Each structure stands twice: as C-alpha cells, then as structure tokens.
CSV table of C-alpha atoms in Angstrom, one decimal:
chain,number,residue,atom,x,y,z
A,1,MET,CA,145.1,134.7,119.1
A,2,ASN,CA,146.5,137.7,121.8
A,3,ILE,CA,143.0,140.2,122.7
A,4,ILE,CA,145.1,143.2,124.3
A,5,PHE,CA,142.4,145.3,126.5
A,6,ILE,CA,143.6,149.0,127.4
A,7,SER,CA,141.8,151.0,130.1
A,8,ASP,CA,141.5,154.8,131.2
A,9,LYS,CA,140.9,154.0,134.5
A,10,SER,CA,144.2,151.2,134.8
A,11,GLU,CA,147.2,151.8,134.1
A,12,ARG,CA,147.9,148.3,133.4
A,13,ALA,CA,147.0,146.8,130.6
A,14,ARG,CA,145.5,143.2,130.4
A,15,LYS,CA,145.9,140.8,128.0
A,16,ILE,CA,143.6,137.5,126.9
A,17,THR,CA,144.6,134.8,124.9
A,18,LEU,CA,142.6,132.9,122.6
A,19,THR,CA,143.2,129.4,121.4
A,20,ARG,CA,141.9,127.4,118.9
A,21,LEU,CA,139.7,125.7,121.0
A,22,HIS,CA,138.2,128.7,122.7
A,23,ILE,CA,137.6,130.4,118.7
A,24,THR,CA,135.6,126.5,117.8
A,25,LEU,CA,133.6,127.1,120.8
A,26,LEU,CA,132.3,130.7,120.0
A,27,ILE,CA,131.5,129.9,116.7
A,28,SER,CA,129.8,126.7,118.0
A,29,ALA,CA,127.4,129.2,120.1
A,30,PHE,CA,126.9,131.4,117.4
A,31,LEU,CA,125.5,128.6,115.2
A,32,PHE,CA,123.9,127.3,117.7
A,33,VAL,CA,121.9,130.4,118.9
A,34,ILE,CA,121.0,131.1,114.6
A,35,VAL,CA,119.7,127.6,114.5
A,36,THR,CA,117.6,128.0,117.7
A,37,LEU,CA,115.5,131.3,116.1
A,38,ALA,CA,115.6,129.7,112.6
A,39,LEU,CA,113.4,126.8,114.7
A,40,SER,CA,111.7,128.9,117.1
A,41,LEU,CA,110.4,131.3,113.7
A,42,ASN,CA,109.0,127.9,111.7
A,43,PHE,CA,106.8,127.3,114.9
A,44,PHE,CA,105.8,130.6,115.2
A,45,SER,CA,104.9,130.9,111.7
A,46,LEU,CA,103.1,127.1,111.7
A,47,ARG,CA,101.3,127.6,115.0
A,48,TYR,CA,100.2,131.1,114.7
A,49,ALA,CA,100.1,131.9,111.1
A,50,ASP,CA,96.6,132.1,111.2
A,51,ARG,CA,96.2,134.3,113.8
A,52,VAL,CA,98.0,137.3,112.1
A,53,ASP,CA,95.8,140.1,110.5
A,54,ALA,CA,98.8,141.7,109.0
A,55,SER,CA,98.5,141.2,105.4
A,56,VAL,CA,102.6,142.1,105.2
A,57,LEU,CA,103.1,139.5,107.9
A,58,ARG,CA,100.9,137.1,106.6
A,59,ALA,CA,102.6,137.2,103.3
A,60,VAL,CA,105.9,136.2,104.3
A,61,LEU,CA,104.6,133.3,107.0
A,62,VAL,CA,102.0,131.5,104.7
A,63,ASN,CA,103.3,128.2,103.4
A,64,PRO,CA,104.1,128.8,99.6
A,65,GLN,CA,102.3,125.7,98.7
A,66,GLU,CA,99.0,127.0,100.3
A,67,GLU,CA,99.0,129.8,98.5
A,68,ARG,CA,99.3,127.4,95.2
A,69,HIS,CA,96.6,125.2,96.8
A,70,GLN,CA,94.5,128.3,96.4
A,71,LYS,CA,95.2,129.2,93.1
A,72,ILE,CA,94.4,125.5,91.6
A,73,GLN,CA,91.1,125.6,93.7
A,74,ALA,CA,90.2,128.6,92.4
A,75,HIS,CA,91.1,128.1,89.2
A,76,LEU,CA,88.6,124.5,89.3
A,77,GLN,CA,85.8,126.7,90.6
A,78,ASP,CA,86.2,128.9,87.1
A,79,ASN,CA,86.3,126.4,85.3
A,80,LEU,CA,83.2,124.4,87.5
A,81,ASN,CA,81.3,127.4,86.3
A,82,ILE,CA,81.6,127.5,83.0
A,83,MET,CA,80.6,124.2,83.0
A,84,ALA,CA,77.5,124.9,85.3
A,85,ILE,CA,76.4,127.5,83.0
A,86,LYS,CA,76.9,124.8,79.8
A,87,LEU,CA,75.0,122.3,81.8
A,88,GLY,CA,72.2,124.8,82.6
A,89,GLN,CA,72.2,125.4,78.5
A,90,MET,CA,71.5,122.2,77.7
A,91,GLN,CA,69.0,121.6,80.2
A,92,ALA,CA,66.5,124.2,78.8
A,93,GLN,CA,68.0,123.1,75.2
A,94,LEU,CA,66.3,119.9,76.8
A,95,LEU,CA,63.2,120.9,77.9
A,96,ARG,CA,62.4,122.9,74.5
A,97,LEU,CA,63.3,119.4,72.9
A,98,ASP,CA,60.4,117.6,75.2
A,99,ALA,CA,57.5,119.9,74.2
A,100,LEU,CA,59.0,120.0,70.8
A,101,GLY,CA,59.1,115.8,70.7
A,102,GLU,CA,55.8,115.8,72.4
A,103,ARG,CA,53.9,117.9,69.5
A,104,LEU,CA,55.2,116.4,66.8
A,105,ALA,CA,54.3,112.6,68.2
A,106,GLU,CA,50.5,114.5,68.7
A,107,SER,CA,50.8,115.8,64.8
A,108,SER,CA,52.0,112.6,63.6
A,109,GLY,CA,49.3,110.5,65.5
A,110,ILE,CA,52.3,108.3,67.9
A,111,LYS,CA,50.5,107.1,71.5
A,112,SER,CA,52.0,109.6,73.8
A,113,ARG,CA,53.3,106.1,75.7
A,114,ASP,CA,55.5,105.3,73.3
A,115,PHE,CA,57.9,108.1,73.6
A,116,LEU,CA,58.0,109.0,77.5
A,117,PHE,CA,59.9,112.4,77.0
A,118,ASN,CA,59.3,113.6,80.1
A,119,GLU,CA,61.4,110.1,82.4
A,120,VAL,CA,64.8,108.9,81.4
A,121,PRO,CA,65.2,106.3,79.3
A,122,GLY,CA,66.0,103.0,81.0
A,123,GLN,CA,69.2,101.3,81.2
A,124,GLY,CA,71.2,98.6,82.7
A,125,GLY,CA,73.9,95.9,82.5
A,126,VAL,CA,75.9,93.0,84.1
A,127,LEU,CA,78.9,94.1,86.1
A,128,THR,CA,82.1,92.8,84.6
A,129,ASP,CA,85.9,92.4,85.6
A,130,HIS,CA,86.7,94.7,83.6
A,131,SER,CA,88.8,98.1,85.5
A,132,SER,CA,86.9,101.2,84.7
A,133,GLU,CA,88.6,104.3,84.4
A,134,GLU,CA,87.6,107.6,86.0
A,135,LEU,CA,87.0,110.7,83.4
A,136,THR,CA,89.8,113.1,83.5
A,137,PHE,CA,88.7,117.2,83.7
A,138,THR,CA,89.7,117.0,79.8
A,139,GLU,CA,87.9,114.6,79.3
A,140,PHE,CA,84.6,115.3,80.6
A,141,ASN,CA,84.8,118.7,79.4
A,142,HIS,CA,85.1,117.3,75.5
A,143,LYS,CA,82.2,115.3,76.5
A,144,LEU,CA,79.9,117.9,77.2
A,145,GLN,CA,81.0,120.2,74.4
A,146,GLU,CA,79.9,116.9,72.3
A,147,LEU,CA,76.9,116.6,73.9
A,148,SER,CA,76.0,120.2,73.6
A,149,ASN,CA,76.3,120.1,69.9
A,150,MET,CA,74.4,116.6,69.7
A,151,LEU,CA,71.1,118.8,71.0
A,152,ASP,CA,72.2,121.8,68.7
A,153,GLU,CA,71.7,119.5,65.6
A,154,ARG,CA,68.9,117.5,66.9
A,155,THR,CA,66.8,120.9,67.7
A,156,ASP,CA,67.3,121.9,63.9
A,157,LYS,CA,66.3,118.8,62.4
A,158,LEU,CA,63.1,118.7,64.9
A,159,GLY,CA,62.7,121.9,64.1
A,160,ALA,CA,62.7,121.6,60.2
A,161,LEU,CA,60.4,118.5,60.9
A,162,ASP,CA,57.8,120.4,63.2
A,163,SER,CA,57.8,123.0,60.1
A,164,LEU,CA,57.4,120.4,57.4
A,165,LEU,CA,54.2,118.6,59.6
A,166,ARG,CA,52.5,122.1,59.9
A,167,HIS,CA,52.7,122.9,56.7
A,168,ASP,CA,51.1,119.7,55.7
A,169,ARG,CA,48.4,120.0,58.1
A,170,LEU,CA,48.0,123.8,56.7
A,171,THR,CA,47.9,122.5,53.1
A,172,LYS,CA,44.6,120.3,54.6
A,173,TYR,CA,43.3,123.0,55.4
A,174,VAL,CA,43.1,125.3,52.5
A,175,LEU,CA,42.9,122.7,50.6
A,176,PRO,CA,39.1,122.4,49.3
A,177,SER,CA,38.3,119.1,50.1
A,178,GLU,CA,35.6,119.0,52.2
A,179,MET,CA,32.2,118.3,50.8
A,180,PRO,CA,30.2,121.6,50.8
A,181,VAL,CA,26.6,120.2,51.5
A,182,ASP,CA,25.9,117.2,53.5
A,183,THR,CA,24.9,114.7,50.4
A,184,ASP,CA,27.3,112.4,48.3
A,185,TRP,CA,24.7,113.2,45.1
A,186,TYR,CA,25.7,114.8,42.5
A,187,SER,CA,22.8,116.0,40.1
A,188,SER,CA,24.7,117.3,37.7
A,189,GLY,CA,28.5,116.4,37.3
A,190,TYR,CA,31.8,118.4,35.7
A,191,GLY,CA,32.5,118.6,32.1
A,192,TYR,CA,30.1,118.7,28.8
A,193,ARG,CA,26.6,117.9,29.0
A,194,ILE,CA,23.0,119.0,28.0
A,195,ASP,CA,22.2,122.6,29.0
A,196,PRO,CA,19.1,122.4,30.8
A,197,PHE,CA,17.4,125.9,29.6
A,198,THR,CA,19.0,125.5,26.4
A,199,GLY,CA,18.7,121.7,24.8
A,200,LYS,CA,22.2,122.7,23.4
A,201,ARG,CA,25.5,120.7,24.8
A,202,ALA,CA,27.1,123.1,26.7
A,203,PHE,CA,30.8,123.0,29.2
A,204,HIS,CA,29.7,122.6,32.8
A,205,GLU,CA,32.0,124.0,34.9
A,206,GLY,CA,31.8,123.0,38.5
A,207,VAL,CA,29.3,120.4,40.2
A,208,ASP,CA,25.6,120.3,41.4
A,209,PHE,CA,24.5,119.1,44.4
A,210,SER,CA,20.6,118.9,44.8
A,211,ALA,CA,19.2,120.0,48.0
A,212,GLU,CA,16.6,120.9,49.9
A,213,VAL,CA,16.0,125.3,50.3
A,214,GLY,CA,17.8,126.0,53.7
A,215,THR,CA,20.3,123.2,53.7
A,216,PRO,CA,23.7,124.9,54.9
A,217,ILE,CA,26.8,125.5,52.7
A,218,LYS,CA,30.1,125.2,54.6
A,219,ALA,CA,33.4,126.6,53.2
A,220,ALA,CA,35.2,123.8,51.7
A,221,ALA,CA,38.5,125.1,53.3
A,222,GLY,CA,39.9,128.0,54.9
A,223,GLY,CA,40.2,131.4,52.9
A,224,VAL,CA,39.3,135.0,53.2
A,225,VAL,CA,35.9,135.8,50.9
A,226,VAL,CA,37.0,137.8,48.1
A,227,PHE,CA,33.1,137.6,46.4
A,228,SER,CA,29.6,137.8,48.3
A,229,ASP,CA,26.8,139.2,46.3
A,230,ARG,CA,24.4,139.0,44.2
A,231,HIS,CA,25.1,137.4,40.5
A,232,PRO,CA,23.0,137.5,37.4
A,233,GLU,CA,23.5,133.7,36.7
A,234,TYR,CA,24.7,132.3,39.6
A,235,GLY,CA,22.1,134.1,42.4
A,236,ASN,CA,23.9,134.6,45.1
A,237,MET,CA,27.5,133.8,45.2
A,238,ILE,CA,29.9,133.2,47.6
A,239,GLU,CA,33.8,132.9,46.7
A,240,ILE,CA,36.5,131.8,48.8
A,241,ASP,CA,40.2,132.2,48.0
A,242,HIS,CA,42.3,129.5,49.7
A,243,GLY,CA,46.1,131.2,48.4
A,244,ASP,CA,48.0,129.4,45.3
A,245,ASN,CA,45.4,131.5,43.2
A,246,LEU,CA,43.3,128.4,44.3
A,247,VAL,CA,39.2,129.5,44.7
A,248,SER,CA,35.8,127.7,45.7
A,249,ARG,CA,32.5,129.3,44.2
A,250,TYR,CA,29.4,128.5,45.8
A,251,ALA,CA,26.1,129.5,43.9
A,252,HIS,CA,22.2,130.1,43.7
A,253,ALA,CA,22.1,130.2,47.4
A,254,SER,CA,19.2,131.3,48.6
A,255,LYS,CA,20.8,133.5,52.0
A,256,ARG,CA,24.8,134.9,52.2
A,257,LEU,CA,26.2,134.3,55.8
A,258,VAL,CA,29.7,135.5,55.0
A,259,GLU,CA,30.5,138.9,54.4
A,260,LEU,CA,33.8,140.2,51.7
A,261,GLY,CA,37.1,140.1,53.8
A,262,GLN,CA,36.0,137.9,56.1
A,263,VAL,CA,38.2,134.9,57.1
A,264,VAL,CA,36.0,131.1,56.8
A,265,LEU,CA,37.2,128.1,58.3
A,266,GLN,CA,36.5,124.8,56.9
A,267,GLY,CA,33.9,123.5,57.5
A,268,GLN,CA,32.1,127.0,58.8
A,269,LYS,CA,28.5,127.7,57.6
A,270,ILE,CA,28.4,130.2,54.8
A,271,ALA,CA,25.3,130.4,53.5
A,272,GLU,CA,22.1,127.8,52.6
A,273,VAL,CA,20.7,126.3,49.4
A,274,GLY,CA,18.5,127.9,47.2
A,275,ASN,CA,16.9,128.5,43.7
A,276,THR,CA,18.8,132.0,42.9
A,277,GLY,CA,19.7,133.2,39.2
A,278,ARG,CA,20.1,131.4,36.6
A,279,SER,CA,18.3,127.3,38.2
A,280,THR,CA,15.8,125.2,37.3
A,281,GLY,CA,15.0,124.0,41.1
A,282,ALA,CA,16.7,124.1,44.7
A,283,HIS,CA,20.8,123.4,44.8
A,284,LEU,CA,24.0,124.0,44.7
A,285,HIS,CA,26.4,124.5,41.8
A,286,PHE,CA,29.7,124.4,43.4
A,287,GLU,CA,33.3,125.5,41.5
A,288,ILE,CA,37.2,124.9,41.9
A,289,ARG,CA,39.4,127.5,40.2
A,290,HIS,CA,42.8,127.9,39.6
A,291,ARG,CA,44.4,131.0,37.9
A,292,ASP,CA,40.2,131.6,36.8
A,293,LYS,CA,40.1,128.5,35.0
A,294,PRO,CA,37.8,125.4,36.2
A,295,LEU,CA,39.4,122.4,38.2
A,296,ASN,CA,37.1,119.2,38.3
A,297,PRO,CA,35.6,119.7,42.1
A,298,SER,CA,35.6,115.6,42.2
A,299,LYS,CA,39.3,115.3,42.5
A,300,PHE,CA,39.7,117.6,46.3
A,301,LEU,CA,36.2,116.5,47.3
A,302,LYS,CA,36.2,113.6,49.9
A,303,LYS,CA,33.0,112.2,49.9
A,304,SER,CA,31.7,110.5,53.1
A,305,SER,CA,31.5,107.0,53.6
C-alpha cells in the first residue's frame, strides 16, 4: 500500500509505502490502546464508585449485581415488616387469652398453680442423629399464619365458654335460693292446711318462718323492688322481681328498709320480721311466684347445714 503526501511548500511529493507488517502493527497498537482504556475504566469504577456523588455517573458505574442485591434486601425487609405486624397482633391475642384463661380458672375453681398462664410451658427431649432441616421463608410464613388462625379459634371458643360461665353465675345470683331468715324451721309449709283464722282447709301459697320481731329479712336473690307498701292482709310487704317473671314476696314485716324501684343484692337486708296484717304472731311469710302463680319455695331455698 502506497500513501502519497503533497505539500504547497515543497515541489517534491513524498510517498510512504505500507507493507502488510506495518498494517498489522498499527492494528495491534490500536487494540492495545482500547484494552488499556477498558481496564483503566473498570479499575476506576471499582475503586472510586462509592465516592462518586453524581447520580447519573453512579448509575453507570455501580455493579448490576449490587443493585440486584439491594432489591432483594428491600423485598426481604418489606416481608419482615409484615411478619412483625402479625407477630404484634398475635402477642396481643396471647395477652387477652392469658387474662381470659386466668378468669376462667378462677371462675371454675381451678387452682392457679395448675395453670400458669404467664409462664412458657416446659419442653425438652433427646437430641437425635436425624438431620434437621431449616425452615424456608415461605414455610415460616405459613406456620405463622396457621398459629394466628389457631389463636383466633381458641379466642372464640374461650370467649363462648366465659359467656356461659358468666350466665351460670348470674343465674345463681338472680335465683331466689338464699334463706330469707337465719332459720331452717317452717312454722307452716306450702300447700293445703287448716287456716288458723277460719279453721277450714285452705291453700297456703308460701312458707312461714317463725322468728322474733326485728329479725333481719334478707333478699333471697338479687333483683328490683316492685312493691314496698302496706297490704291489708300481708301487712308490711315487699316484692322483688328477679327477671323472667320470677318474683319473691316477703310479708308481715315490722319494718321495710327498701323502696319501690330499688336494686337489691342477694343476701341484702330488706326488712325486719314483724306481726303486721293477717297474722297470729311474729313470723315471715315468704312466697315465690312465676307469672303470678305460686311455686313451692322449698324447691328453691338452700337450707344452711
């Protein structure tokens, strides 16, 4: 290959002859320069990329694997945040279950040392030679969800049991079962008897408790006072509504200590024994009525031993 150079300052033309060897050397030199520049750029990107502040230049120089690693870390952090929220909710559920369990144990009469709700149950076992496997992230998340569902189910069941126990306790308090006076002796029972005034056979709608004047009269169950006044035959009389159309009646009292509309508790003193109204002596006439029909009080009252 011949290259001819022509100049205005010189009348003579110059000619350069390039052989195949010359061309090979030029191409090799060009490739060497390119490789050298590429290696220098790579060295610069690895050593000084963390010091570069320009966002555009950093985006060009940062290793693509590092960017992928950051994306994976961000995804894992998001999942951990979600799991942390679930864990917090489960901890709150466990606190409610502990409180509910203690209340149920107390209500049912179970000794507190039999169920230690504030302590982790003991576990253990022998270390075996079988290889153990680590849980994957997906498996762990699945187990966490299963535990959350179990906690929801246990909460619902224990809540229903607590409601039943509460209803049972309330029923005991509103059922007229406590003796209205401190005695076990009926001076006159429920049913047919000879009327002390007429001498004829008549139905006695309650029971009579013989006691001294001034003896405390207690509410057989909790309820609302629906009558507290003087009655022409019963004398000073009090009636307490216990709900479900169940009413207890206390008659012939010497003194009434509660008023109409007052809420009373089981065992609360509401009056004192007297001899008012149609009575032959100091005593308490006690009745239990359902829908204004008399019931045998002895089937309700629990006599003291």
